[in-house]
CSV table of C-alpha atoms in Angstrom, one decimal:
chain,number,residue,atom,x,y,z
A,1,UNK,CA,-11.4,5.6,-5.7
A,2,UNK,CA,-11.6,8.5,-7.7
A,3,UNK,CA,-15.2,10.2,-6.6
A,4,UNK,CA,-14.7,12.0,-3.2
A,5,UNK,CA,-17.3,11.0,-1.0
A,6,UNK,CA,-17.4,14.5,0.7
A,7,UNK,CA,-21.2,13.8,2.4
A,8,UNK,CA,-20.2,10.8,4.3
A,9,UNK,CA,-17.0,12.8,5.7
A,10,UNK,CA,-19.5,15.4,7.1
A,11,UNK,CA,-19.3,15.1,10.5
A,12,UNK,CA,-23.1,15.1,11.0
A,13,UNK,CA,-23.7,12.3,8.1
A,14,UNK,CA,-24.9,8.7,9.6
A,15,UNK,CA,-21.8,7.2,8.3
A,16,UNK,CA,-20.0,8.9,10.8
A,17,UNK,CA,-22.5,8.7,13.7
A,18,UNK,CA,-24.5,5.4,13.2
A,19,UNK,CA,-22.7,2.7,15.7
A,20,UNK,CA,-21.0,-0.3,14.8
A,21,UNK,CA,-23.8,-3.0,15.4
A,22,UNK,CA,-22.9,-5.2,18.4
A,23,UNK,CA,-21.0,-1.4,19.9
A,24,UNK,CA,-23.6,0.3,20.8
A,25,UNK,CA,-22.6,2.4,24.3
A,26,UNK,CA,-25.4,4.0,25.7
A,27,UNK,CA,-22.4,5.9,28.0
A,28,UNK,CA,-21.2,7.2,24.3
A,29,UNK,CA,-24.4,8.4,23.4
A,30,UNK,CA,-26.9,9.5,26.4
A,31,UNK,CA,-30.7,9.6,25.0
A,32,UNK,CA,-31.9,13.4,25.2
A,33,UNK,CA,-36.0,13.1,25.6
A,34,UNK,CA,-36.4,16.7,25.2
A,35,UNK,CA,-35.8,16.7,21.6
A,36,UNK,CA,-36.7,15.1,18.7
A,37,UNK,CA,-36.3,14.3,14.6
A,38,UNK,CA,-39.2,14.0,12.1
A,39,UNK,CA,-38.2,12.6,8.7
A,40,UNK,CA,-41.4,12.2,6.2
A,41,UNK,CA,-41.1,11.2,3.0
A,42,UNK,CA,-44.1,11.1,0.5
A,43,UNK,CA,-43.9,9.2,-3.2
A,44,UNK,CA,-45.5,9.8,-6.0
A,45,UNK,CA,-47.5,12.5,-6.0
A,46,UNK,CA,-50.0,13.6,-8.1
A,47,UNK,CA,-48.1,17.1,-9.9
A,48,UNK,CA,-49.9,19.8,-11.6
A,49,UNK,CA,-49.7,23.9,-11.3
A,50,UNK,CA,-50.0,24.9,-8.0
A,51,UNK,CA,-49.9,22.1,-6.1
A,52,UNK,CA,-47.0,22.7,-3.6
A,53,UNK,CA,-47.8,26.3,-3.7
A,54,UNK,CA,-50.8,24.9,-2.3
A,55,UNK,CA,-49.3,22.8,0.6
A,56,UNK,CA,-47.2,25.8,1.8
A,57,UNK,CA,-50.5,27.9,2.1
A,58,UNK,CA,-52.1,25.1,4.0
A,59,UNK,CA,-49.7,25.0,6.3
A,60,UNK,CA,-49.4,28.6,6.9
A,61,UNK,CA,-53.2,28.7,8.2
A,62,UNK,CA,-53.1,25.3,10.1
A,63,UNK,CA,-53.3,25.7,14.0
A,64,UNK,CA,-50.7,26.3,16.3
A,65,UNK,CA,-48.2,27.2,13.4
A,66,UNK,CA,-47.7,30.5,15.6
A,67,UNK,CA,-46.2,28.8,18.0
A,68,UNK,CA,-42.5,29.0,16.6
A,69,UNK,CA,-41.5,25.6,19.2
A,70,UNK,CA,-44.4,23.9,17.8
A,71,UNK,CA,-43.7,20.9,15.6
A,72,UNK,CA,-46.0,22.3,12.8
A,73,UNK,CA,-43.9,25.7,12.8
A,74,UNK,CA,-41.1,23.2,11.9
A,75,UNK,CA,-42.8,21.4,9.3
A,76,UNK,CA,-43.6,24.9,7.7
A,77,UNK,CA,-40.0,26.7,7.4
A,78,UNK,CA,-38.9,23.3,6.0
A,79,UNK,CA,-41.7,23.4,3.3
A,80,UNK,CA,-41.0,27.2,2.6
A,81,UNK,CA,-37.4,25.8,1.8
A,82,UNK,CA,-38.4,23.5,-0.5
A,83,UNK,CA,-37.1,23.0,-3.8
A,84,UNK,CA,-36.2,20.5,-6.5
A,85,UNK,CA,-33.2,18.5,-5.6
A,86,UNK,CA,-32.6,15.5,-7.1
A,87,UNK,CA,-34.8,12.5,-8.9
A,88,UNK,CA,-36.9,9.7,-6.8
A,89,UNK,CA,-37.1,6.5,-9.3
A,90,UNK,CA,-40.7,4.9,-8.9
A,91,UNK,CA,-42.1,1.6,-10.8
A,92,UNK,CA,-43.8,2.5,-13.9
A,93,UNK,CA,-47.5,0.9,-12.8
A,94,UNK,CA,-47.6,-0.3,-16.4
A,95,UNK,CA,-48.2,4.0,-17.6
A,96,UNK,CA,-45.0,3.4,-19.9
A,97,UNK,CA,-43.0,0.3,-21.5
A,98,UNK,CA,-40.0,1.3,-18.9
A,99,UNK,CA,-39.7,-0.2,-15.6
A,100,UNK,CA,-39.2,2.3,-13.8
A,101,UNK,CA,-39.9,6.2,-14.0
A,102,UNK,CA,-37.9,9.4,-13.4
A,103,UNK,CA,-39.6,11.7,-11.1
A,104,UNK,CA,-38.7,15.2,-9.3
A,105,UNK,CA,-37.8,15.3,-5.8
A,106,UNK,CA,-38.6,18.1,-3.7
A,107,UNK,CA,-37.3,18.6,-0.1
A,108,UNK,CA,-35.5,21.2,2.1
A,109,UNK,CA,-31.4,21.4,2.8
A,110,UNK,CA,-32.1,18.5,5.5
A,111,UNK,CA,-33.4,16.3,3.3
A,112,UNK,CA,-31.3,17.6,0.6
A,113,UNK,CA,-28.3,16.1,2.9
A,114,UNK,CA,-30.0,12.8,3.8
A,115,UNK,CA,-30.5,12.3,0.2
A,116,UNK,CA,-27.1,13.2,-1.4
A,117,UNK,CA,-25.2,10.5,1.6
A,118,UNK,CA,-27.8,7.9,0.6
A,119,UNK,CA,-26.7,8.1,-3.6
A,120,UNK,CA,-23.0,8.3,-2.4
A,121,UNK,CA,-23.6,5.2,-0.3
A,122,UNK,CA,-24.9,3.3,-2.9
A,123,UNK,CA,-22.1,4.5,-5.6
A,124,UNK,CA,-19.7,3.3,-2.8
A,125,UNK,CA,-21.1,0.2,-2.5
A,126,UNK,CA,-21.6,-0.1,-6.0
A,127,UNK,CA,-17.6,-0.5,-6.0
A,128,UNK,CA,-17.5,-3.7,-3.5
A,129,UNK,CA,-20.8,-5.6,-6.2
A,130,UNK,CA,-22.3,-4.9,-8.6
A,131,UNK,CA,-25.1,-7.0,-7.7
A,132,UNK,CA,-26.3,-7.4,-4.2
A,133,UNK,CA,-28.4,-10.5,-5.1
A,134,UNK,CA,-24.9,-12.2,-5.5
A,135,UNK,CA,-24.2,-11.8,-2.0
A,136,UNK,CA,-24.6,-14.9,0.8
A,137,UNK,CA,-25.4,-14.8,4.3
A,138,UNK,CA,-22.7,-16.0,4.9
A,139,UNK,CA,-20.5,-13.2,3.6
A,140,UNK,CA,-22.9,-10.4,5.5
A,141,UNK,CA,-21.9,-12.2,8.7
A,142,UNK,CA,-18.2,-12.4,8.0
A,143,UNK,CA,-18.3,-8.7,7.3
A,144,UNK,CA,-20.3,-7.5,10.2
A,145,UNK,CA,-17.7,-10.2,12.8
A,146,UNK,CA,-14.3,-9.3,10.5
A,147,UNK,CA,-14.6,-5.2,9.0
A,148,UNK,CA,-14.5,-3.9,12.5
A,149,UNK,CA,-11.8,-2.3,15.2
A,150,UNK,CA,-8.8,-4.4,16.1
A,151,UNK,CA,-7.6,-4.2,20.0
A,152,UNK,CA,-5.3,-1.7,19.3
A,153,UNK,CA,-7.6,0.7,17.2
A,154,UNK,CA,-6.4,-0.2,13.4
A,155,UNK,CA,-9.3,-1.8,11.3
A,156,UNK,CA,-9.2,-4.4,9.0
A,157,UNK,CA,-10.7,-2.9,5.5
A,158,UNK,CA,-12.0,-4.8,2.3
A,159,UNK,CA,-9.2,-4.5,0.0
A,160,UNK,CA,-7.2,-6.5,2.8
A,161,UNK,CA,-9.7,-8.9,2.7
A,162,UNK,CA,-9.8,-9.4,-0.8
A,163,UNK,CA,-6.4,-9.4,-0.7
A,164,UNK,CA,-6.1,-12.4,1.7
A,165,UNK,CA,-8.7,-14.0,-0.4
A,166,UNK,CA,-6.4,-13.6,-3.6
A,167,UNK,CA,-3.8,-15.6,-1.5
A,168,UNK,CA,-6.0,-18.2,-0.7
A,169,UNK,CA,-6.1,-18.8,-4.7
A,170,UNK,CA,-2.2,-18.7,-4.5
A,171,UNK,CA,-2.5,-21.7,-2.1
A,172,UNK,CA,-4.8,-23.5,-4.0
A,173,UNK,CA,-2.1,-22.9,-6.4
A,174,UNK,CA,0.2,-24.3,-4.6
A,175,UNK,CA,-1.7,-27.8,-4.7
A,176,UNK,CA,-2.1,-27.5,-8.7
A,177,UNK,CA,1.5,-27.1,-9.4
A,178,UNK,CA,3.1,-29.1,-7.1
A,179,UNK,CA,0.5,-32.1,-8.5
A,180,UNK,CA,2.1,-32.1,-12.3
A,181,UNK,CA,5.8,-31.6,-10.7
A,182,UNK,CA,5.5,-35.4,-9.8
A,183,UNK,CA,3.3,-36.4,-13.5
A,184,UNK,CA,5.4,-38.8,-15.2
A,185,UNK,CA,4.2,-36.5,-18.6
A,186,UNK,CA,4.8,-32.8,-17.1
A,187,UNK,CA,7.4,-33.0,-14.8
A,188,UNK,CA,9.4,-31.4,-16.5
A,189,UNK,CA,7.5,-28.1,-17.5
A,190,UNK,CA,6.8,-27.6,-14.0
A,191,UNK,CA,10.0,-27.8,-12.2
A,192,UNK,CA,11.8,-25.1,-14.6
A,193,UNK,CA,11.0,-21.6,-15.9
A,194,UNK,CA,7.5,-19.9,-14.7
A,195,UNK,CA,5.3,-22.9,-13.3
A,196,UNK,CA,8.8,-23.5,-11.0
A,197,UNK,CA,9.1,-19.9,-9.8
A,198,UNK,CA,5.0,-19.4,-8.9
A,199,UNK,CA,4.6,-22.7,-7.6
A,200,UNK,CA,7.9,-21.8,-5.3
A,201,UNK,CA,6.3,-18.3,-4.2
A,202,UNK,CA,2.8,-20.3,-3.6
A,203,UNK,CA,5.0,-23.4,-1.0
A,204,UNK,CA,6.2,-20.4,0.6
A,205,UNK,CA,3.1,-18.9,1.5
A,206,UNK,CA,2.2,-22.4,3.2
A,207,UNK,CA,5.0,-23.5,4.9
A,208,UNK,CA,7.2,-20.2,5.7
A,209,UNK,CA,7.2,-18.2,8.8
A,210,UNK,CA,5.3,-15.3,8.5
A,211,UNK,CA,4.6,-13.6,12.3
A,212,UNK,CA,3.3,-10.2,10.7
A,213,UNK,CA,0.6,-12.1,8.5
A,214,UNK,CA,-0.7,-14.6,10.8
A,215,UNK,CA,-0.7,-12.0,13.5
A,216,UNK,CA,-3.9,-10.5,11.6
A,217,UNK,CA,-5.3,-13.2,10.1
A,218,UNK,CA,-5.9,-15.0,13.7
A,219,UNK,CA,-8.1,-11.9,14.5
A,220,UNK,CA,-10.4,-13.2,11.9
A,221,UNK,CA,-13.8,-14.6,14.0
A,222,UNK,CA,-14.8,-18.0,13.7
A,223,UNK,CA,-18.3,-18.1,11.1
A,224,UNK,CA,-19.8,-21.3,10.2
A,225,UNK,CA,-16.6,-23.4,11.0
A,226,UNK,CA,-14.2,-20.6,8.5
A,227,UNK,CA,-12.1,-18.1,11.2
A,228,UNK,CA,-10.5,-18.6,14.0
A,229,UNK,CA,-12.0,-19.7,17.7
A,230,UNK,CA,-10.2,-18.5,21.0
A,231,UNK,CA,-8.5,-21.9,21.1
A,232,UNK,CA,-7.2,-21.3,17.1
A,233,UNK,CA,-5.9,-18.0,18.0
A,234,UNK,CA,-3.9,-19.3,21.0
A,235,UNK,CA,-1.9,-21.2,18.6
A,236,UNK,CA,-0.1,-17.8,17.8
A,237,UNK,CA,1.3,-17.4,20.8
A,238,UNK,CA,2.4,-20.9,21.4
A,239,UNK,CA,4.3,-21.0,17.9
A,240,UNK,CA,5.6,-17.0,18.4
A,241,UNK,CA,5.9,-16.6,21.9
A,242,UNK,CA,4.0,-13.2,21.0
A,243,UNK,CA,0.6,-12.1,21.6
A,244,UNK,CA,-1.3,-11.3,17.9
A,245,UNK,CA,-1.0,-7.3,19.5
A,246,UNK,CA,2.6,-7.6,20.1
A,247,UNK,CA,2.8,-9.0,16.2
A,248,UNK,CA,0.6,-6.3,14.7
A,249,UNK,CA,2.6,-3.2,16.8
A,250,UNK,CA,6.0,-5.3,14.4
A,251,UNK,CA,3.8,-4.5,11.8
A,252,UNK,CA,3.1,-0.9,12.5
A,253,UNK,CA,6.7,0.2,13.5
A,254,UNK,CA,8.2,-2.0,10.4
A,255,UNK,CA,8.6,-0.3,6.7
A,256,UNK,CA,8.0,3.1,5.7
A,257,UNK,CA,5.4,5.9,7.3
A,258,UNK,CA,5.7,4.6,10.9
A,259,UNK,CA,6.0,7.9,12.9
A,260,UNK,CA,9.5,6.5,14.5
A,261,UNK,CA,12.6,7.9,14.4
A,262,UNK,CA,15.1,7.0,11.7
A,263,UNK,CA,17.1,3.8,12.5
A,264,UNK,CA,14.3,2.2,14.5
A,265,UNK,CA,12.1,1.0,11.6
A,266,UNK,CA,14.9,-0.9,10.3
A,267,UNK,CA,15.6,-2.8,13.5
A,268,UNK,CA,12.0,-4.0,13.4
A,269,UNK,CA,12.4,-5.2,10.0
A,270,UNK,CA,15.6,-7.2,11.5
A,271,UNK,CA,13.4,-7.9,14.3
A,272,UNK,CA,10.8,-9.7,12.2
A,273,UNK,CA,14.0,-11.4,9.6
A,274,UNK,CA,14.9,-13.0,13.0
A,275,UNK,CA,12.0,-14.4,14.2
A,276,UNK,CA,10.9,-16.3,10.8
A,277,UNK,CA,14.4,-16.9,10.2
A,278,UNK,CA,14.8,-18.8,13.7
A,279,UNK,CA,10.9,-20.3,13.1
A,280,UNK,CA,11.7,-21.6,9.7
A,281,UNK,CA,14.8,-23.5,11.1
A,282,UNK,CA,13.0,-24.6,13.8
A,283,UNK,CA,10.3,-25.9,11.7
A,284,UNK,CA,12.8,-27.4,9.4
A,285,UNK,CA,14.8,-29.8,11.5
A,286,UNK,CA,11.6,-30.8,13.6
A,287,UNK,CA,10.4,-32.0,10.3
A,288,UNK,CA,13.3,-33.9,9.5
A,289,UNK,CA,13.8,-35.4,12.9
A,290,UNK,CA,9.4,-36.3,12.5
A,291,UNK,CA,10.6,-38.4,9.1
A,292,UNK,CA,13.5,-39.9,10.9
A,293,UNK,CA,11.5,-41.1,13.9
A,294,UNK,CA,8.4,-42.7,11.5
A,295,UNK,CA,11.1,-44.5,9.4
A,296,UNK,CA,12.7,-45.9,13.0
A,297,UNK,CA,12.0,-49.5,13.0
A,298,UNK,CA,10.6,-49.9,16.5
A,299,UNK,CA,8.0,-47.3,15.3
A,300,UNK,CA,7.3,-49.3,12.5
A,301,UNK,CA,6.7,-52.4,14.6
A,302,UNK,CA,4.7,-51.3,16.9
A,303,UNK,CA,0.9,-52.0,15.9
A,304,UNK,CA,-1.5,-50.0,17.8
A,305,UNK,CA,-1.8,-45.9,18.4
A,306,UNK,CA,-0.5,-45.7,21.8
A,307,UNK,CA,2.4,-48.1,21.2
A,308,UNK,CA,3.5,-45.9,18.5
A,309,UNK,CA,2.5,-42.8,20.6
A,310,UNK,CA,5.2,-44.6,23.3
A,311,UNK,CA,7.6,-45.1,20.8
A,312,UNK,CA,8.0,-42.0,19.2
A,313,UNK,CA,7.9,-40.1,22.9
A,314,UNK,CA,10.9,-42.1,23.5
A,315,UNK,CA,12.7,-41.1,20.5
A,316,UNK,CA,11.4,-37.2,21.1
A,317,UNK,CA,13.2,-36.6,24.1
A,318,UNK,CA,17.0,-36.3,22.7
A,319,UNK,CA,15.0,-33.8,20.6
A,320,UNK,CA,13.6,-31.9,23.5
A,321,UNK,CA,17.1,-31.8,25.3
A,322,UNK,CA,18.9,-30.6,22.4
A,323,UNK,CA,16.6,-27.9,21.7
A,324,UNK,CA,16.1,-26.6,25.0
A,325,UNK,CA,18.9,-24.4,25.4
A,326,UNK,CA,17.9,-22.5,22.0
A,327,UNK,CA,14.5,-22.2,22.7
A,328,UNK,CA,15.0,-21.0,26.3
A,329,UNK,CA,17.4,-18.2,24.5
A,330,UNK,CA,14.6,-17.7,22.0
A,331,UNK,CA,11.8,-17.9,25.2
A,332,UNK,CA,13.3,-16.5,28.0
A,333,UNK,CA,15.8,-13.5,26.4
A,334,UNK,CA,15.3,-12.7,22.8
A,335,UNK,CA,11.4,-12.2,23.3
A,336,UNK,CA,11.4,-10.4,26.2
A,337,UNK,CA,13.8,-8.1,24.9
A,338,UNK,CA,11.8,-7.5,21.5
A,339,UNK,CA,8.5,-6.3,23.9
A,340,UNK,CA,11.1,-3.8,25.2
A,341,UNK,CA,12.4,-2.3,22.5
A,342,UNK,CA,8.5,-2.1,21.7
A,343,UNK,CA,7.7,-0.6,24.5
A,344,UNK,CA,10.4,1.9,24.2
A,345,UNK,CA,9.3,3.0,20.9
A,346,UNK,CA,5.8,3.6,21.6
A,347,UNK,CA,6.6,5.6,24.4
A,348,UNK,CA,9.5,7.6,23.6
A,349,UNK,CA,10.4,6.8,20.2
A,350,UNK,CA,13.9,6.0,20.8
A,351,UNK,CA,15.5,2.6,22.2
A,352,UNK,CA,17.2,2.7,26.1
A,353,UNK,CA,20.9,2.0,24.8
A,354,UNK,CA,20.9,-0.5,27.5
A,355,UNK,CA,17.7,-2.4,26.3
A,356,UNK,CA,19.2,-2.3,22.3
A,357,UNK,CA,23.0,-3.2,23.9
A,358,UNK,CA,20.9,-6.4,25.8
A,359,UNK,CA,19.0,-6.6,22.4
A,360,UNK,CA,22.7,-7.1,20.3
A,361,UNK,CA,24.3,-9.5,23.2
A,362,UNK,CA,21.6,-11.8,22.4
A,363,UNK,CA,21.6,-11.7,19.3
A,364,UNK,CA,25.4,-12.2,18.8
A,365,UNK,CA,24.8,-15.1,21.1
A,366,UNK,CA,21.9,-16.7,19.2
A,367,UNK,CA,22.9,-16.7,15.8
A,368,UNK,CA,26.0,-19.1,15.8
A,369,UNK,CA,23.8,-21.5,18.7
A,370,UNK,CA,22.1,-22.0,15.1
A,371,UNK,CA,24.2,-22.1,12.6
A,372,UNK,CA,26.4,-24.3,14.6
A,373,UNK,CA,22.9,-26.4,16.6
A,374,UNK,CA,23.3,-29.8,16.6
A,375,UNK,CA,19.7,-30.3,15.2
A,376,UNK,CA,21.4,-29.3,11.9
A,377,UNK,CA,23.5,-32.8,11.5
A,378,UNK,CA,20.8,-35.1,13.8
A,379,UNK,CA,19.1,-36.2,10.4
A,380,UNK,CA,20.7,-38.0,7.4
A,381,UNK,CA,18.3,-35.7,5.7
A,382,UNK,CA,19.8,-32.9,7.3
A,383,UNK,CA,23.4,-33.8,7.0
A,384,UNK,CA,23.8,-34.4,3.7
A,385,UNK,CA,21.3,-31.6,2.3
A,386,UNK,CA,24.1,-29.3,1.0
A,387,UNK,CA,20.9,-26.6,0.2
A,388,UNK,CA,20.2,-26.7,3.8
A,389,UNK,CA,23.9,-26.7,5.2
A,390,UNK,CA,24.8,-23.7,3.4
A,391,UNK,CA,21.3,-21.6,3.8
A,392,UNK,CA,22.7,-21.8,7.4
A,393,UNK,CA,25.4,-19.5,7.0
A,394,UNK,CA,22.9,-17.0,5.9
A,395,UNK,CA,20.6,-17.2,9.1
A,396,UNK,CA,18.6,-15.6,10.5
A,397,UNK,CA,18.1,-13.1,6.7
A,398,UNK,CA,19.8,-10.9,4.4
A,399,UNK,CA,19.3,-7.9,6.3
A,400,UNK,CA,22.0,-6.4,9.1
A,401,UNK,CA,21.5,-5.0,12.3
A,402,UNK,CA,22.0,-1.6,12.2
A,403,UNK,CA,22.5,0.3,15.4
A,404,UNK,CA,20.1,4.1,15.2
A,405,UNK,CA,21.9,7.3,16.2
A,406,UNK,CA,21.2,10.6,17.3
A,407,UNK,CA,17.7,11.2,19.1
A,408,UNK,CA,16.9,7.4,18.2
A,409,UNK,CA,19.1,5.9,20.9
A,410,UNK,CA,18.3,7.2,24.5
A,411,UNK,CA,20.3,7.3,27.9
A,412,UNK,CA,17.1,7.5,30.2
A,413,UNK,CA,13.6,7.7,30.0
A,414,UNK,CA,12.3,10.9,28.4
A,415,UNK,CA,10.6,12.8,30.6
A,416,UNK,CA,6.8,13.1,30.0
């Protein structure tokens, strides 16, 4: 935004002071009885020669003005400070063709304050709509449950909204393109050239990993059936093995303008390679072995619900054994190790060579368990999909691990 909104950055402005509805702390901000504010404001007065002189004078000879605690004493030094400040904007009352009139505003520095945050407010706003007879209830409520503090004090902010909401139209997208891919008239328009490349980027925004970007959008509260409910959100953690915090702090120490040490960003950003690289395989050969198990004929023969239910229990469990060894690596060592290195560099920016050395083992360990799984040949699918055979060389992403030197890699805890 170009306009500085200096007023609402004053510490004493309502912006900054009014509380969040719904986080109101009466600890925060203790009542004080012996003091209190007076805010009058009068419209359309009757002007002529005189006529504030004459209010001043009034006051001046009205009782207990003497008495400099008194509340009229107040009223008085604010009316000797009066002066024209800005313009009030009043209905016409059918005196001219316009709808509304212009009119001078008079008021002392207070009010001169109160009024200048209030125009800046409304420009601001005026940037979200233009119109706020566009808005829905509907959209108040998700802004008052979803523009508010996160656990670990970042905030989400409307331009990430609307950016989420311009990637909702990319996976509406998704639904348009991939439609005329199978028309016997357009196929072949849409599998080549632009409409192939966009409708690509659109799949993958549906059915890729993506731990950073779910870990924020299962914040989102549940509004009318559109968010997320506790239950919603605890799908997180049972695909990622992380918490939604624990994917938001990869966010923060990931990329540029993190406050770490240089060497430990870029281990984050192998960090979060690694665990939608190992996701996306995961989800890959389950989906295979899913086809597999519907085309089975005994699945196909069985008639009702829990006969196929029986069925394909049966033919999940070579499944579950050959995949329990990988995901107890992924479970029981690589996770863990990830909250450490975490923890590390929140608290002393720098990794324990021992935690990072750990960190390496496992990894050195896990990534030819997947290249070489044997989930990768269960399938027909699988086995003959050169694509797939050879995208497992590159696994878990195109990025290295990079060990950090210097002050990034740490002996001992730092002493606090």
């Amino acid at each position: 935004m170009a306009t500085a909104y200096n007023r609402l950055k004053r510490k004493t402005s309502r912006w900054q002071n009014l509380p969040v509805p719904g986080q109101e702390n009466p600890e925060d901000d203790p009542v004080d009885t012996t003091r209190y504010s007076l805010l009058l404001f009068l419209r359309d007065l009757e002007a002529g020669e005189g006529r504030l002189k004459e209010f001043v004078e009034g006051l001046e000879d009205a009782p207990g003005v003497l008495d400099e605690k008194s509340t009229m004493a107040a009223v008085l030094a604010a009316a000797l400070q009066l002066k024209s400040m800005d313009h009030d904007y009043v209905d016409s009352k059918g005196r001219t063709s316009a709808k509304r009139r212009r009119i001078d505003l008079y008021g002392n520095d207070a009010a001169a304050d109160q009024i200048a945050e209030y125009n800046e407010l409304v420009n601001l706003a005026r940037t979200v709509w233009s119109d706020p007879n566009d808005l829905r209830d509907i959209l108040g409520e998700l802004y008052g449950l979803n523009l508010r503090k996160l656990t670990e004090g970042g905030r989400y902010s409307i331009p990430d909204i609307f950016e989420w909401a311009r990637a909702w139209a990319e996976v509406r997208y998704r639904f348009l393109n991939h439609s005329l891919r199978d028309d016997p008239n357009l196929w072949v328009n849409f599998n080549a050239g632009p409409y192939l490349t966009k409708g690509n980027a659109a799949n993958a925004a549906v059915h890729e990993s993506n731990v950073v970007l779910d870990s924020q959008m299962v914040e989102f509260k549940n509004v009318r059936g559109t968010g997320y409910t506790d239950r919603d959100r605890d799908i997180f953690n049972q695909l990622y093995i992380l918490t939604p915090e624990e994917g938001r702090k990869l966010l923060q120490y990931s990329g540029t303008s993190t406050g770490l040490r240089p060497g430990l960003p870029a281990v984050f950003d192998y960090i979060i390679d690694f665990i939608n690289g190992f996701i996306n395989w995961r989800v890959r050969v389950l989906e295979s072995a899913r086809r597999q198990i519907l085309a089975d004929q005994a699945y196909k023969n069985a008639r009702q619900p829990n006969a196929k239910n029986a069925v394909r229990a049966r033919l999940n469990q070579p499944i579950i054994q050959n995949l329990r060894s990988i995901d107890g690596t992924y479970t029981n060592d690589f996770i863990p190790t990830v909250r450490k290195l975490l923890k590390e560099a929140e608290e002393h920016n720098a990794f324990l060579a021992n935690t990072y050395n750990i960190f390496t083992n496992i990894c050195n360990r896990f990534i030819p368990a997947v290249r070489n799984h044997a989930m990768n040949t269960y399938t027909n699918d699988l086995r003959y999909n050169t694509q797939f055979q050879r995208s497992l060389a590159t696994f878990p992403g195109p990025r290295t691990l990079k060990r950090p030197t210097g002050t990034a890699m740490i002996l001992a805890p730092r002493r606090t």
